[in-house]
């Protein structure tokens, strides 16, 4: 590395000696495990000497790394004695392998940090909605005259079901048939399409399963304006009658998917 290149590198640009080493390796455009160790050692030591020459304060961790690299360099250059050659090679390999391992881990850390910064920048492009103050909302919305709440309808259904059970023989065997909401919706629409009169909802309820299915079917059909319902008072019978969309050709099942 030439002197003018050394002066372009500032110590403040790096987060530590590993960051500096990683930068020097990237300058060679080689893989961490393939770059010649002597080249990187020389470049690092030249950088440290240039900083010392400029009388700049150098953090101790940079000097510790310099000492480690000097030891690696000296063992790479010094001639080996045959009797201790194997032991020396193993020590050098351990020292270099440990340094390479640290460099690889540090590189992975920087890549993850970079990815997280990108995610943070992307998130910064979105603006969150300000929290809505719900204190001003009433827990119970006042009903108009003649209107009934969902709780009122549930209680009315429960009362109708109890009356229906009382009509059954005490020892009757009840078959637990599965009743779907979709089938009940079709049954209600089919019945109301053939009459102009109001039909009591109890006509569609003959079991506990059908009670739940009828209740959900009524709400779904009312939402689509296929069926309307009315109830005189809280404890009166609920009556169903055809809505303006009762003859609508498109049909949607309870889950919102179109049936062919």
PDB file of C-alpha atoms in Angstrom:
ATOM      1  CA  UNK A   1       0.000   0.000   0.000  1.00  0.00           C
ATOM      2  CA  UNK A   2       1.399   3.387  -0.945  1.00  0.00           C
ATOM      3  CA  UNK A   3       1.784   6.203   1.550  1.00  0.00           C
ATOM      4  CA  UNK A   4      -0.844   8.389  -0.117  1.00  0.00           C
ATOM      5  CA  UNK A   5      -3.307   5.488   0.206  1.00  0.00           C
ATOM      6  CA  UNK A   6      -2.499   5.118   3.895  1.00  0.00           C
ATOM      7  CA  UNK A   7      -3.313   8.739   4.611  1.00  0.00           C
ATOM      8  CA  UNK A   8      -6.738   8.373   3.016  1.00  0.00           C
ATOM      9  CA  UNK A   9      -7.708   5.891   5.753  1.00  0.00           C
ATOM     10  CA  UNK A  10      -8.918   7.395   9.011  1.00  0.00           C
ATOM     11  CA  UNK A  11      -9.037   5.453  12.233  1.00  0.00           C
ATOM     12  CA  UNK A  12     -12.438   6.940  13.030  1.00  0.00           C
ATOM     13  CA  UNK A  13     -13.843   5.225   9.942  1.00  0.00           C
ATOM     14  CA  UNK A  14     -13.553   1.817  11.601  1.00  0.00           C
ATOM     15  CA  UNK A  15     -15.177   0.241  14.629  1.00  0.00           C
ATOM     16  CA  UNK A  16     -12.102  -1.728  15.639  1.00  0.00           C
ATOM     17  CA  UNK A  17      -9.108  -3.691  14.337  1.00  0.00           C
ATOM     18  CA  UNK A  18     -11.294  -6.413  12.800  1.00  0.00           C
ATOM     19  CA  UNK A  19     -13.185  -3.766  10.866  1.00  0.00           C
ATOM     20  CA  UNK A  20      -9.897  -2.369   9.546  1.00  0.00           C
ATOM     21  CA  UNK A  21      -8.617  -5.833   8.607  1.00  0.00           C
ATOM     22  CA  UNK A  22     -11.875  -6.615   6.822  1.00  0.00           C
ATOM     23  CA  UNK A  23     -11.546  -3.385   4.855  1.00  0.00           C
ATOM     24  CA  UNK A  24      -7.991  -4.249   3.807  1.00  0.00           C
ATOM     25  CA  UNK A  25      -9.090  -7.727   2.702  1.00  0.00           C
ATOM     26  CA  UNK A  26     -11.950  -6.295   0.642  1.00  0.00           C
ATOM     27  CA  UNK A  27      -9.453  -4.009  -1.098  1.00  0.00           C
ATOM     28  CA  UNK A  28      -7.686  -7.123  -2.423  1.00  0.00           C
ATOM     29  CA  UNK A  29     -11.030  -8.365  -3.852  1.00  0.00           C
ATOM     30  CA  UNK A  30     -10.235 -11.829  -2.520  1.00  0.00           C
ATOM     31  CA  UNK A  31     -12.029 -14.204  -0.175  1.00  0.00           C
ATOM     32  CA  UNK A  32     -11.075 -14.035   3.500  1.00  0.00           C
ATOM     33  CA  UNK A  33      -9.787 -17.613   3.499  1.00  0.00           C
ATOM     34  CA  UNK A  34      -7.783 -17.165   0.296  1.00  0.00           C
ATOM     35  CA  UNK A  35      -6.061 -13.811   0.755  1.00  0.00           C
ATOM     36  CA  UNK A  36      -2.291 -14.109   1.481  1.00  0.00           C
ATOM     37  CA  UNK A  37      -1.816 -13.424   5.172  1.00  0.00           C
ATOM     38  CA  UNK A  38       1.533 -11.650   4.702  1.00  0.00           C
ATOM     39  CA  UNK A  39      -0.023  -9.027   2.416  1.00  0.00           C
ATOM     40  CA  UNK A  40      -2.727  -8.137   4.925  1.00  0.00           C
ATOM     41  CA  UNK A  41      -0.266  -8.138   7.824  1.00  0.00           C
ATOM     42  CA  UNK A  42       2.054  -5.726   5.992  1.00  0.00           C
ATOM     43  CA  UNK A  43      -0.797  -3.380   5.041  1.00  0.00           C
ATOM     44  CA  UNK A  44      -2.139  -3.313   8.580  1.00  0.00           C
ATOM     45  CA  UNK A  45       1.291  -2.649  10.095  1.00  0.00           C
ATOM     46  CA  UNK A  46       1.982   0.102   7.546  1.00  0.00           C
ATOM     47  CA  UNK A  47      -1.255   1.755   8.540  1.00  0.00           C
ATOM     48  CA  UNK A  48      -0.402   1.580  12.242  1.00  0.00           C
ATOM     49  CA  UNK A  49       3.070   3.005  11.595  1.00  0.00           C
ATOM     50  CA  UNK A  50       1.605   5.882   9.582  1.00  0.00           C
ATOM     51  CA  UNK A  51      -0.774   6.725  12.412  1.00  0.00           C
ATOM     52  CA  UNK A  52       2.111   6.662  14.892  1.00  0.00           C
ATOM     53  CA  UNK A  53       4.208   8.840  12.588  1.00  0.00           C
ATOM     54  CA  UNK A  54       1.430  11.437  12.553  1.00  0.00           C
ATOM     55  CA  UNK A  55       1.446  11.303  16.381  1.00  0.00           C
ATOM     56  CA  UNK A  56      -2.174  10.234  16.476  1.00  0.00           C
ATOM     57  CA  UNK A  57      -3.575   8.392  19.460  1.00  0.00           C
ATOM     58  CA  UNK A  58      -4.185   4.740  18.615  1.00  0.00           C
ATOM     59  CA  UNK A  59      -6.559   2.640  20.667  1.00  0.00           C
ATOM     60  CA  UNK A  60      -4.967  -0.239  22.550  1.00  0.00           C
ATOM     61  CA  UNK A  61      -7.019  -2.847  20.691  1.00  0.00           C
ATOM     62  CA  UNK A  62      -5.389  -1.806  17.411  1.00  0.00           C
ATOM     63  CA  UNK A  63      -1.943  -2.264  18.958  1.00  0.00           C
ATOM     64  CA  UNK A  64      -2.894  -5.676  20.371  1.00  0.00           C
ATOM     65  CA  UNK A  65      -3.956  -6.780  16.900  1.00  0.00           C
ATOM     66  CA  UNK A  66      -0.692  -5.401  15.496  1.00  0.00           C
ATOM     67  CA  UNK A  67       1.277  -7.533  17.981  1.00  0.00           C
ATOM     68  CA  UNK A  68      -0.710 -10.625  16.992  1.00  0.00           C
ATOM     69  CA  UNK A  69      -0.104  -9.983  13.307  1.00  0.00           C
ATOM     70  CA  UNK A  70       3.606  -9.415  13.934  1.00  0.00           C
ATOM     71  CA  UNK A  71       3.809 -12.795  15.630  1.00  0.00           C
ATOM     72  CA  UNK A  72       2.036 -14.453  12.697  1.00  0.00           C
ATOM     73  CA  UNK A  73       4.353 -12.710  10.240  1.00  0.00           C
ATOM     74  CA  UNK A  74       7.504 -13.630  12.142  1.00  0.00           C
ATOM     75  CA  UNK A  75       6.542 -17.301  12.276  1.00  0.00           C
ATOM     76  CA  UNK A  76       5.741 -17.278   8.571  1.00  0.00           C
ATOM     77  CA  UNK A  77       9.140 -15.806   7.689  1.00  0.00           C
ATOM     78  CA  UNK A  78      11.531 -17.379  10.207  1.00  0.00           C
ATOM     79  CA  UNK A  79      13.216 -20.679   9.212  1.00  0.00           C
ATOM     80  CA  UNK A  80      11.956 -23.707  11.086  1.00  0.00           C
ATOM     81  CA  UNK A  81      14.037 -26.212  13.052  1.00  0.00           C
ATOM     82  CA  UNK A  82      13.139 -29.762  12.037  1.00  0.00           C
ATOM     83  CA  UNK A  83      12.629 -30.983  15.592  1.00  0.00           C
ATOM     84  CA  UNK A  84       9.954 -28.390  16.338  1.00  0.00           C
ATOM     85  CA  UNK A  85       8.575 -27.920  12.830  1.00  0.00           C
ATOM     86  CA  UNK A  86       5.341 -29.842  13.417  1.00  0.00           C
ATOM     87  CA  UNK A  87       4.586 -28.035  16.686  1.00  0.00           C
ATOM     88  CA  UNK A  88       5.321 -24.639  15.101  1.00  0.00           C
ATOM     89  CA  UNK A  89       3.081 -25.324  12.108  1.00  0.00           C
ATOM     90  CA  UNK A  90       0.223 -26.338  14.361  1.00  0.00           C
ATOM     91  CA  UNK A  91       0.625 -23.182  16.456  1.00  0.00           C
ATOM     92  CA  UNK A  92       0.702 -20.969  13.360  1.00  0.00           C
ATOM     93  CA  UNK A  93      -2.360 -22.653  11.927  1.00  0.00           C
ATOM     94  CA  UNK A  94      -4.237 -22.241  15.206  1.00  0.00           C
ATOM     95  CA  UNK A  95      -3.335 -18.545  15.357  1.00  0.00           C
ATOM     96  CA  UNK A  96      -4.292 -17.875  11.740  1.00  0.00           C
ATOM     97  CA  UNK A  97      -7.436 -19.995  11.882  1.00  0.00           C
ATOM     98  CA  UNK A  98      -8.634 -18.149  14.966  1.00  0.00           C
ATOM     99  CA  UNK A  99      -8.061 -14.784  13.286  1.00  0.00           C
ATOM    100  CA  UNK A 100      -9.846 -15.907  10.108  1.00  0.00           C
ATOM    101  CA  UNK A 101     -12.745 -17.263  12.183  1.00  0.00           C
ATOM    102  CA  UNK A 102     -13.095 -13.908  13.942  1.00  0.00           C
ATOM    103  CA  UNK A 103     -13.007 -12.077  10.607  1.00  0.00           C
ATOM    104  CA  UNK A 104     -15.711 -14.327   9.121  1.00  0.00           C
ATOM    105  CA  UNK A 105     -17.943 -13.887  12.175  1.00  0.00           C
ATOM    106  CA  UNK A 106     -17.420 -10.132  12.107  1.00  0.00           C
ATOM    107  CA  UNK A 107     -18.261  -9.998   8.390  1.00  0.00           C
ATOM    108  CA  UNK A 108     -21.484 -11.915   9.045  1.00  0.00           C
ATOM    109  CA  UNK A 109     -22.325  -9.520  11.864  1.00  0.00           C
ATOM    110  CA  UNK A 110     -21.847  -6.516   9.563  1.00  0.00           C
ATOM    111  CA  UNK A 111     -24.048  -8.099   6.879  1.00  0.00           C
ATOM    112  CA  UNK A 112     -26.847  -8.709   9.383  1.00  0.00           C
ATOM    113  CA  UNK A 113     -26.507  -5.171  10.752  1.00  0.00           C
ATOM    114  CA  UNK A 114     -26.681  -3.786   7.220  1.00  0.00           C
ATOM    115  CA  UNK A 115     -29.827  -5.803   6.472  1.00  0.00           C
ATOM    116  CA  UNK A 116     -31.463  -4.541   9.673  1.00  0.00           C
ATOM    117  CA  UNK A 117     -30.624  -0.942   8.760  1.00  0.00           C
ATOM    118  CA  UNK A 118     -32.267  -1.458   5.363  1.00  0.00           C
ATOM    119  CA  UNK A 119     -35.393  -2.803   7.072  1.00  0.00           C
ATOM    120  CA  UNK A 120     -35.379   0.188   9.403  1.00  0.00           C
ATOM    121  CA  UNK A 121     -35.100   2.569   6.437  1.00  0.00           C
ATOM    122  CA  UNK A 122     -37.979   0.793   4.677  1.00  0.00           C
ATOM    123  CA  UNK A 123     -40.115   1.018   7.816  1.00  0.00           C
ATOM    124  CA  UNK A 124     -39.307   4.717   7.992  1.00  0.00           C
ATOM    125  CA  UNK A 125     -41.178   5.221   4.715  1.00  0.00           C
ATOM    126  CA  UNK A 126     -44.464   4.314   6.419  1.00  0.00           C
ATOM    127  CA  UNK A 127     -46.446   6.542   8.712  1.00  0.00           C
ATOM    128  CA  UNK A 128     -48.388   5.004  11.568  1.00  0.00           C
ATOM    129  CA  UNK A 129     -51.914   6.122  12.320  1.00  0.00           C
ATOM    130  CA  UNK A 130     -52.303   8.171  15.459  1.00  0.00           C
ATOM    131  CA  UNK A 131     -54.024   6.265  18.293  1.00  0.00           C
ATOM    132  CA  UNK A 132     -57.784   6.773  18.347  1.00  0.00           C
ATOM    133  CA  UNK A 133     -59.285   8.056  21.564  1.00  0.00           C
ATOM    134  CA  UNK A 134     -62.020   5.562  22.417  1.00  0.00           C
ATOM    135  CA  UNK A 135     -63.029   7.203  25.681  1.00  0.00           C
ATOM    136  CA  UNK A 136     -65.672   9.274  23.922  1.00  0.00           C
ATOM    137  CA  UNK A 137     -67.382   6.184  22.510  1.00  0.00           C
ATOM    138  CA  UNK A 138     -70.335   4.857  24.444  1.00  0.00           C
ATOM    139  CA  UNK A 139     -70.331   1.271  25.604  1.00  0.00           C
ATOM    140  CA  UNK A 140     -74.046   0.954  24.863  1.00  0.00           C
ATOM    141  CA  UNK A 141     -75.406   2.659  21.764  1.00  0.00           C
ATOM    142  CA  UNK A 142     -78.954   3.887  22.475  1.00  0.00           C
ATOM    143  CA  UNK A 143     -81.578   2.082  20.382  1.00  0.00           C
ATOM    144  CA  UNK A 144     -84.419   3.745  18.562  1.00  0.00           C
ATOM    145  CA  UNK A 145     -87.980   2.883  19.477  1.00  0.00           C
ATOM    146  CA  UNK A 146     -88.856  -0.584  18.210  1.00  0.00           C
ATOM    147  CA  UNK A 147     -85.225  -1.666  17.717  1.00  0.00           C
ATOM    148  CA  UNK A 148     -83.723  -4.624  19.536  1.00  0.00           C
ATOM    149  CA  UNK A 149     -80.095  -5.288  20.407  1.00  0.00           C
ATOM    150  CA  UNK A 150     -78.086  -8.405  19.614  1.00  0.00           C
ATOM    151  CA  UNK A 151     -78.304  -9.439  23.275  1.00  0.00           C
ATOM    152  CA  UNK A 152     -82.081  -9.111  23.107  1.00  0.00           C
ATOM    153  CA  UNK A 153     -82.216 -11.405  20.076  1.00  0.00           C
ATOM    154  CA  UNK A 154     -79.991 -13.982  21.753  1.00  0.00           C
ATOM    155  CA  UNK A 155     -82.228 -14.029  24.828  1.00  0.00           C
ATOM    156  CA  UNK A 156     -85.304 -14.346  22.609  1.00  0.00           C
ATOM    157  CA  UNK A 157     -83.720 -17.293  20.792  1.00  0.00           C
ATOM    158  CA  UNK A 158     -82.896 -18.977  24.085  1.00  0.00           C
ATOM    159  CA  UNK A 159     -86.459 -18.545  25.287  1.00  0.00           C
ATOM    160  CA  UNK A 160     -87.888 -19.959  22.047  1.00  0.00           C
ATOM    161  CA  UNK A 161     -85.590 -22.938  22.240  1.00  0.00           C
ATOM    162  CA  UNK A 162     -86.641 -23.695  25.815  1.00  0.00           C
ATOM    163  CA  UNK A 163     -90.284 -23.631  24.732  1.00  0.00           C
ATOM    164  CA  UNK A 164     -89.461 -25.958  21.859  1.00  0.00           C
ATOM    165  CA  UNK A 165     -87.786 -28.432  24.209  1.00  0.00           C
ATOM    166  CA  UNK A 166     -90.821 -28.458  26.496  1.00  0.00           C
ATOM    167  CA  UNK A 167     -92.967 -29.637  23.578  1.00  0.00           C
ATOM    168  CA  UNK A 168     -90.802 -32.742  23.024  1.00  0.00           C
ATOM    169  CA  UNK A 169     -91.592 -36.071  24.800  1.00  0.00           C
ATOM    170  CA  UNK A 170     -89.497 -36.630  27.908  1.00  0.00           C
ATOM    171  CA  UNK A 171     -88.036 -39.918  26.621  1.00  0.00           C
ATOM    172  CA  UNK A 172     -87.649 -38.936  22.993  1.00  0.00           C
ATOM    173  CA  UNK A 173     -84.364 -39.842  21.331  1.00  0.00           C
ATOM    174  CA  UNK A 174     -82.776 -36.789  19.739  1.00  0.00           C
ATOM    175  CA  UNK A 175     -80.626 -37.360  16.655  1.00  0.00           C
ATOM    176  CA  UNK A 176     -77.616 -34.997  16.576  1.00  0.00           C
ATOM    177  CA  UNK A 177     -77.734 -33.971  12.915  1.00  0.00           C
ATOM    178  CA  UNK A 178     -75.183 -31.494  11.683  1.00  0.00           C
ATOM    179  CA  UNK A 179     -76.882 -28.298  10.504  1.00  0.00           C
ATOM    180  CA  UNK A 180     -74.819 -25.848   8.463  1.00  0.00           C
ATOM    181  CA  UNK A 181     -75.428 -22.120   8.246  1.00  0.00           C
ATOM    182  CA  UNK A 182     -75.356 -22.267   4.440  1.00  0.00           C
ATOM    183  CA  UNK A 183     -78.093 -24.917   4.319  1.00  0.00           C
ATOM    184  CA  UNK A 184     -80.225 -22.906   6.731  1.00  0.00           C
ATOM    185  CA  UNK A 185     -79.783 -19.749   4.649  1.00  0.00           C
ATOM    186  CA  UNK A 186     -80.946 -21.615   1.550  1.00  0.00           C
ATOM    187  CA  UNK A 187     -83.915 -23.037   3.447  1.00  0.00           C
ATOM    188  CA  UNK A 188     -84.993 -19.609   4.729  1.00  0.00           C
ATOM    189  CA  UNK A 189     -84.637 -17.970   1.301  1.00  0.00           C
ATOM    190  CA  UNK A 190     -86.518 -20.812  -0.385  1.00  0.00           C
ATOM    191  CA  UNK A 191     -89.386 -20.582   2.118  1.00  0.00           C
ATOM    192  CA  UNK A 192     -89.740 -16.791   2.027  1.00  0.00           C
ATOM    193  CA  UNK A 193     -89.470 -16.671  -1.771  1.00  0.00           C
ATOM    194  CA  UNK A 194     -92.666 -18.701  -2.036  1.00  0.00           C
ATOM    195  CA  UNK A 195     -94.816 -16.587   0.270  1.00  0.00           C
ATOM    196  CA  UNK A 196     -95.635 -12.962   0.910  1.00  0.00           C
ATOM    197  CA  UNK A 197     -96.495 -13.535   4.536  1.00  0.00           C
ATOM    198  CA  UNK A 198     -94.285 -13.282   7.582  1.00  0.00           C
ATOM    199  CA  UNK A 199     -92.882 -16.579   8.813  1.00  0.00           C
ATOM    200  CA  UNK A 200     -92.127 -17.140  12.516  1.00  0.00           C
ATOM    201  CA  UNK A 201     -88.497 -18.019  13.005  1.00  0.00           C
ATOM    202  CA  UNK A 202     -89.452 -20.958  15.191  1.00  0.00           C
ATOM    203  CA  UNK A 203     -90.505 -22.730  11.969  1.00  0.00           C
ATOM    204  CA  UNK A 204     -86.820 -23.119  11.109  1.00  0.00           C
ATOM    205  CA  UNK A 205     -85.727 -24.350  14.551  1.00  0.00           C
ATOM    206  CA  UNK A 206     -86.090 -27.975  15.580  1.00  0.00           C
ATOM    207  CA  UNK A 207     -82.866 -28.631  17.532  1.00  0.00           C
ATOM    208  CA  UNK A 208     -80.106 -26.901  19.427  1.00  0.00           C
ATOM    209  CA  UNK A 209     -77.879 -27.142  16.375  1.00  0.00           C
ATOM    210  CA  UNK A 210     -80.511 -25.579  14.118  1.00  0.00           C
ATOM    211  CA  UNK A 211     -81.046 -22.785  16.674  1.00  0.00           C
ATOM    212  CA  UNK A 212     -77.467 -21.587  16.306  1.00  0.00           C
ATOM    213  CA  UNK A 213     -77.447 -22.068  12.535  1.00  0.00           C
ATOM    214  CA  UNK A 214     -80.762 -20.200  12.153  1.00  0.00           C
ATOM    215  CA  UNK A 215     -79.566 -17.301  14.272  1.00  0.00           C
ATOM    216  CA  UNK A 216     -76.384 -16.876  12.204  1.00  0.00           C
ATOM    217  CA  UNK A 217     -78.261 -17.400   8.926  1.00  0.00           C
ATOM    218  CA  UNK A 218     -80.795 -14.713   9.845  1.00  0.00           C
ATOM    219  CA  UNK A 219     -78.052 -12.172  10.593  1.00  0.00           C
ATOM    220  CA  UNK A 220     -76.165 -12.972   7.377  1.00  0.00           C
ATOM    221  CA  UNK A 221     -79.297 -12.733   5.208  1.00  0.00           C
ATOM    222  CA  UNK A 222     -80.362  -9.499   6.891  1.00  0.00           C
ATOM    223  CA  UNK A 223     -76.944  -8.011   6.161  1.00  0.00           C
ATOM    224  CA  UNK A 224     -77.423  -8.832   2.451  1.00  0.00           C
ATOM    225  CA  UNK A 225     -80.997  -7.443   2.545  1.00  0.00           C
ATOM    226  CA  UNK A 226     -82.365 -10.788   1.393  1.00  0.00           C
ATOM    227  CA  UNK A 227     -84.427 -11.139   4.557  1.00  0.00           C
ATOM    228  CA  UNK A 228     -85.879  -8.728   7.086  1.00  0.00           C
ATOM    229  CA  UNK A 229     -87.081  -9.571  10.574  1.00  0.00           C
ATOM    230  CA  UNK A 230     -89.175  -7.856  13.194  1.00  0.00           C
ATOM    231  CA  UNK A 231     -90.131  -8.358  16.812  1.00  0.00           C
ATOM    232  CA  UNK A 232     -92.879  -6.514  18.627  1.00  0.00           C
ATOM    233  CA  UNK A 233     -91.324  -6.470  22.100  1.00  0.00           C
ATOM    234  CA  UNK A 234     -88.396  -8.167  23.756  1.00  0.00           C
ATOM    235  CA  UNK A 235     -90.267 -11.382  24.535  1.00  0.00           C
ATOM    236  CA  UNK A 236     -92.376 -11.540  21.371  1.00  0.00           C
ATOM    237  CA  UNK A 237     -91.829 -13.979  18.514  1.00  0.00           C
ATOM    238  CA  UNK A 238     -89.359 -12.945  15.787  1.00  0.00           C
ATOM    239  CA  UNK A 239     -90.866 -12.989  12.298  1.00  0.00           C
ATOM    240  CA  UNK A 240     -88.956 -13.191   9.018  1.00  0.00           C
ATOM    241  CA  UNK A 241     -90.136 -11.811   5.675  1.00  0.00           C
ATOM    242  CA  UNK A 242     -88.637 -11.427   2.207  1.00  0.00           C
ATOM    243  CA  UNK A 243     -86.214  -8.560   1.642  1.00  0.00           C
ATOM    244  CA  UNK A 244     -85.559  -6.529  -1.483  1.00  0.00           C
ATOM    245  CA  UNK A 245     -82.692  -8.834  -2.554  1.00  0.00           C
ATOM    246  CA  UNK A 246     -84.479 -12.116  -1.937  1.00  0.00           C
ATOM    247  CA  UNK A 247     -84.352 -12.993  -5.666  1.00  0.00           C
ATOM    248  CA  UNK A 248     -80.731 -11.952  -6.145  1.00  0.00           C
ATOM    249  CA  UNK A 249     -79.071 -14.418  -8.522  1.00  0.00           C
ATOM    250  CA  UNK A 250     -75.564 -14.371  -7.023  1.00  0.00           C
ATOM    251  CA  UNK A 251     -75.275 -16.523  -3.949  1.00  0.00           C
ATOM    252  CA  UNK A 252     -72.546 -16.327  -1.333  1.00  0.00           C
ATOM    253  CA  UNK A 253     -71.893 -18.910   1.312  1.00  0.00           C
ATOM    254  CA  UNK A 254     -71.408 -18.097   4.968  1.00  0.00           C
ATOM    255  CA  UNK A 255     -67.623 -17.728   4.551  1.00  0.00           C
ATOM    256  CA  UNK A 256     -68.022 -15.134   1.812  1.00  0.00           C
ATOM    257  CA  UNK A 257     -67.088 -17.370  -1.135  1.00  0.00           C
ATOM    258  CA  UNK A 258     -69.278 -17.400  -4.239  1.00  0.00           C
ATOM    259  CA  UNK A 259     -71.136 -20.625  -4.907  1.00  0.00           C
ATOM    260  CA  UNK A 260     -71.379 -21.703  -8.530  1.00  0.00           C
TER     261      UNK A 260
END
